[in-house]
């Protein structure tokens, strides 16, 4: 039996909480604007401690994770998630690196992107600045739908942790959609620290931003006008003692 409108509202509130449920309802209404001229994004910023050593204890070795440093070494468009080529090119241009996971019978099982120093947001006009050399930014963690619930996510994070820790990185920061409760829960299980929230409303060229951290408010209508958020991990109270396991990391 189809769920009624009232039922959907109740489910949304139960899953997201009333505040995010209201924002989500507004985001869905804006999706109906012709030409996709309007959109609303609500982000949670978090910092995750980078832990040394093996996270999987040798399990999942059939999942091979390799670095990718340029467009020419990415899998064909038919095998990867739908991302505009211009977006991927821009990521590499700003120094981002991609970890690719492959599994038996699956050319691309998942990927994870990382960038040091600063990261230009893909979805909205915003920039994330990381002044501490002991921090990095991770973005666009994706696992093939048929392999979710397995060890792909765990193996990606295991290799990312090893690589980042070897480079002196102790915190990996990221943004999560507050409308994606699965991702929010997965990051919470990793022992993340909350860094703040930001809500972006875009209509045509105009973009409005409201955040819980500086610069708090921003309004722009040009591509070269955007808020910059500074995430200085050197002031965080401690590095969490993470006992990450494959069970925790499964998604």
C-alpha positions as a Python dict, from the first residue, in 0.01 Angstrom:
ca = {
    (1, 'X'): (0, 0, 0),
    (2, 'X'): (144, 344, -92),
    (3, 'X'): (251, 559, 202),
    (4, 'X'): (30, 863, 256),
    (5, 'X'): (166, 1217, 265),
    (6, 'X'): (118, 1222, 641),
    (7, 'X'): (307, 894, 668),
    (8, 'X'): (597, 1027, 463),
    (9, 'X'): (616, 1337, 681),
    (10, 'X'): (622, 1126, 996),
    (11, 'X'): (893, 899, 852),
    (12, 'X'): (1102, 1199, 752),
    (13, 'X'): (1076, 1354, 1100),
    (14, 'X'): (1163, 1020, 1263),
    (15, 'X'): (1467, 977, 1038),
    (16, 'X'): (1600, 1333, 1019),
    (17, 'X'): (1449, 1517, 1314),
    (18, 'X'): (1192, 1791, 1270),
    (19, 'X'): (1437, 2069, 1176),
    (20, 'X'): (1615, 1878, 899),
    (21, 'X'): (1283, 1728, 789),
    (22, 'X'): (1152, 2081, 722),
    (23, 'X'): (1465, 2171, 525),
    (24, 'X'): (1439, 1843, 333),
    (25, 'X'): (1076, 1912, 242),
    (26, 'X'): (1178, 2256, 110),
    (27, 'X'): (1463, 2099, -88),
    (28, 'X'): (1220, 1856, -251),
    (29, 'X'): (986, 2142, -345),
    (30, 'X'): (1273, 2333, -506),
    (31, 'X'): (1359, 2027, -715),
    (32, 'X'): (1029, 2083, -896),
    (33, 'X'): (1134, 2426, -1024),
    (34, 'X'): (1166, 2400, -1406),
    (35, 'X'): (1518, 2377, -1543),
    (36, 'X'): (1663, 2276, -1205),
    (37, 'X'): (1728, 2644, -1142),
    (38, 'X'): (1687, 2612, -765),
    (39, 'X'): (1838, 2376, -511),
    (40, 'X'): (1892, 2355, -137),
    (41, 'X'): (2186, 2178, 30),
    (42, 'X'): (2238, 2136, 403),
    (43, 'X'): (2580, 2016, 520),
    (44, 'X'): (2734, 1881, 838),
    (45, 'X'): (3111, 1931, 870),
    (46, 'X'): (3309, 1671, 1066),
    (47, 'X'): (3666, 1577, 1153),
    (48, 'X'): (3775, 1214, 1180),
    (49, 'X'): (4094, 1098, 1349),
    (50, 'X'): (4343, 921, 1123),
    (51, 'X'): (4441, 593, 1286),
    (52, 'X'): (4764, 403, 1208),
    (53, 'X'): (4785, 34, 1133),
    (54, 'X'): (4548, -213, 972),
    (55, 'X'): (4177, -155, 1018),
    (56, 'X'): (4066, -489, 873),
    (57, 'X'): (4325, -726, 1014),
    (58, 'X'): (4403, -875, 674),
    (59, 'X'): (4043, -929, 567),
    (60, 'X'): (3915, -812, 230),
    (61, 'X'): (4248, -844, 48),
    (62, 'X'): (4062, -949, -268),
    (63, 'X'): (3955, -583, -284),
    (64, 'X'): (4249, -400, -436),
    (65, 'X'): (4286, -27, -373),
    (66, 'X'): (4510, 175, -605),
    (67, 'X'): (4581, 550, -636),
    (68, 'X'): (4464, 753, -935),
    (69, 'X'): (4635, 1084, -1010),
    (70, 'X'): (4469, 1195, -1334),
    (71, 'X'): (4171, 1169, -1566),
    (72, 'X'): (4360, 933, -1796),
    (73, 'X'): (4374, 663, -1526),
    (74, 'X'): (4009, 685, -1421),
    (75, 'X'): (3779, 400, -1533),
    (76, 'X'): (3555, 471, -1835),
    (77, 'X'): (3247, 685, -1771),
    (78, 'X'): (3023, 379, -1810),
    (79, 'X'): (3188, 214, -1507),
    (80, 'X'): (3204, 507, -1264),
    (81, 'X'): (2935, 704, -1080),
    (82, 'X'): (2771, 988, -1277),
    (83, 'X'): (2997, 1287, -1218),
    (84, 'X'): (3046, 1562, -1481),
    (85, 'X'): (3390, 1533, -1644),
    (86, 'X'): (3446, 1903, -1571),
    (87, 'X'): (3396, 1833, -1200),
    (88, 'X'): (3651, 1551, -1199),
    (89, 'X'): (3899, 1760, -1397),
    (90, 'X'): (3859, 2045, -1147),
    (91, 'X'): (3932, 1808, -861),
    (92, 'X'): (4260, 1694, -1014),
    (93, 'X'): (4348, 2053, -1099),
    (94, 'X'): (4331, 2152, -732),
    (95, 'X'): (4559, 1861, -636),
    (96, 'X'): (4305, 1599, -534),
    (97, 'X'): (4393, 1232, -541),
    (98, 'X'): (4154, 942, -587),
    (99, 'X'): (4171, 593, -442),
    (100, 'X'): (4004, 331, -663),
    (101, 'X'): (3880, 0, -527),
    (102, 'X'): (3839, -300, -753),
    (103, 'X'): (3688, -635, -660),
    (104, 'X'): (3651, -971, -838),
    (105, 'X'): (3416, -929, -1135),
    (106, 'X'): (3383, -553, -1063),
    (107, 'X'): (3619, -307, -1233),
    (108, 'X'): (3523, -19, -1004),
    (109, 'X'): (3393, -125, -664),
    (110, 'X'): (3429, 217, -505),
    (111, 'X'): (3632, 533, -477),
    (112, 'X'): (3742, 796, -226),
    (113, 'X'): (3891, 1140, -297),
    (114, 'X'): (4140, 1334, -83),
    (115, 'X'): (4294, 1681, -110),
    (116, 'X'): (4536, 1876, 112),
    (117, 'X'): (4536, 2244, 197),
    (118, 'X'): (4201, 2352, 57),
    (119, 'X'): (3906, 2207, -133),
    (120, 'X'): (3662, 2376, -369),
    (121, 'X'): (3311, 2241, -320),
    (122, 'X'): (3146, 2061, -615),
    (123, 'X'): (2778, 2121, -541),
    (124, 'X'): (2774, 2484, -429),
    (125, 'X'): (3005, 2785, -438),
    (126, 'X'): (3222, 2739, -129),
    (127, 'X'): (3582, 2672, -32),
    (128, 'X'): (3715, 2471, 262),
    (129, 'X'): (4056, 2578, 394),
    (130, 'X'): (4279, 2355, 607),
    (131, 'X'): (4567, 2560, 754),
    (132, 'X'): (4718, 2274, 953),
    (133, 'X'): (4956, 2039, 763),
    (134, 'X'): (4822, 1762, 986),
    (135, 'X'): (4480, 1773, 821),
    (136, 'X'): (4332, 1664, 489),
    (137, 'X'): (3991, 1681, 322),
    (138, 'X'): (3806, 1372, 201),
    (139, 'X'): (3512, 1384, -37),
    (140, 'X'): (3283, 1176, -256),
    (141, 'X'): (3320, 838, -87),
    (142, 'X'): (3125, 605, -315),
    (143, 'X'): (3065, 226, -310),
    (144, 'X'): (2906, 30, -592),
    (145, 'X'): (2538, -33, -498),
    (146, 'X'): (2573, -411, -539),
    (147, 'X'): (2868, -422, -297),
    (148, 'X'): (2734, -206, -16),
    (149, 'X'): (2730, -388, 315),
    (150, 'X'): (3058, -558, 230),
    (151, 'X'): (3420, -462, 286),
    (152, 'X'): (3475, -209, 6),
    (153, 'X'): (3418, 92, 231),
    (154, 'X'): (3642, -60, 498),
    (155, 'X'): (3926, -128, 254),
    (156, 'X'): (3907, 224, 111),
    (157, 'X'): (3936, 378, 457),
    (158, 'X'): (4211, 136, 554),
    (159, 'X'): (4426, 241, 259),
    (160, 'X'): (4338, 609, 305),
    (161, 'X'): (4434, 596, 674),
    (162, 'X'): (4765, 427, 593),
    (163, 'X'): (4849, 680, 323),
    (164, 'X'): (4746, 988, 523),
    (165, 'X'): (4912, 875, 847),
    (166, 'X'): (5237, 817, 659),
    (167, 'X'): (5219, 1179, 541),
    (168, 'X'): (5177, 1314, 893),
    (169, 'X'): (4802, 1373, 864),
    (170, 'X'): (4611, 1319, 1188),
    (171, 'X'): (4266, 1453, 1097),
    (172, 'X'): (4055, 1400, 786),
    (173, 'X'): (3775, 1655, 749),
    (174, 'X'): (3467, 1627, 529),
    (175, 'X'): (3115, 1749, 472),
    (176, 'X'): (2808, 1526, 480),
    (177, 'X'): (2456, 1596, 360),
    (178, 'X'): (2231, 1622, 664),
    (179, 'X'): (1960, 1466, 446),
    (180, 'X'): (2167, 1145, 415),
    (181, 'X'): (2105, 977, 748),
    (182, 'X'): (2293, 660, 643),
    (183, 'X'): (2611, 858, 582),
    (184, 'X'): (2560, 1061, 900),
    (185, 'X'): (2531, 741, 1104),
    (186, 'X'): (2832, 582, 935),
    (187, 'X'): (3051, 882, 1018),
    (188, 'X'): (2919, 890, 1375),
    (189, 'X'): (3033, 527, 1421),
    (190, 'X'): (3382, 634, 1313),
    (191, 'X'): (3407, 865, 1613),
    (192, 'X'): (3394, 1197, 1429),
    (193, 'X'): (3391, 1542, 1588),
    (194, 'X'): (3129, 1793, 1469),
    (195, 'X'): (3270, 2114, 1321),
    (196, 'X'): (2946, 2293, 1231),
    (197, 'X'): (2670, 2313, 973),
    (198, 'X'): (2590, 2520, 666),
    (199, 'X'): (2278, 2557, 452),
    (200, 'X'): (2297, 2676, 91),
    (201, 'X'): (2004, 2795, -119),
    (202, 'X'): (2067, 2847, -490),
    (203, 'X'): (1823, 3007, -736),
    (204, 'X'): (1963, 3086, -1077),
    (205, 'X'): (2286, 3279, -1027),
    (206, 'X'): (2199, 3377, -672),
    (207, 'X'): (2328, 3182, -375),
    (208, 'X'): (2240, 3237, -9),
    (209, 'X'): (2437, 3073, 272),
    (210, 'X'): (2360, 3042, 645),
    (211, 'X'): (2616, 2865, 868),
    (212, 'X'): (2690, 2796, 1234),
    (213, 'X'): (3056, 2894, 1183),
    (214, 'X'): (3233, 3190, 1019),
    (215, 'X'): (3150, 3361, 791),
    (216, 'X'): (2796, 3275, 912),
    (217, 'X'): (2614, 3459, 628),
    (218, 'X'): (2697, 3502, 262),
    (219, 'X'): (2514, 3621, -49),
    (220, 'X'): (2654, 3610, -402),
    (221, 'X'): (2559, 3592, -768),
    (222, 'X'): (2902, 3550, -934),
    (223, 'X'): (3107, 3236, -984),
    (224, 'X'): (3410, 3398, -820),
    (225, 'X'): (3218, 3500, -507),
    (226, 'X'): (3191, 3232, -240),
    (227, 'X'): (3234, 3183, 136),
    (228, 'X'): (3558, 3030, 270),
    (229, 'X'): (3538, 2809, 578),
    (230, 'X'): (3855, 2760, 783),
    (231, 'X'): (3889, 2427, 965),
    (232, 'X'): (4198, 2446, 1186),
    (233, 'X'): (4240, 2098, 1336),
    (234, 'X'): (4542, 2206, 1542),
    (235, 'X'): (4297, 2334, 1802),
    (236, 'X'): (4102, 2010, 1839),
    (237, 'X'): (4120, 1867, 2193),
    (238, 'X'): (4259, 1523, 2114),
    (239, 'X'): (4301, 1254, 1853),
    (240, 'X'): (4036, 987, 1915),
    (241, 'X'): (4153, 638, 1999),
    (242, 'X'): (3969, 461, 1719),
    (243, 'X'): (3919, 87, 1730),
    (244, 'X'): (3787, 66, 1377),
    (245, 'X'): (3675, -275, 1261),
    (246, 'X'): (3536, -412, 940),
    (247, 'X'): (3200, -447, 1110),
    (248, 'X'): (3192, -79, 1200),
    (249, 'X'): (3314, 33, 861),
    (250, 'X'): (3076, -179, 655),
    (251, 'X'): (2832, 25, 451),
}
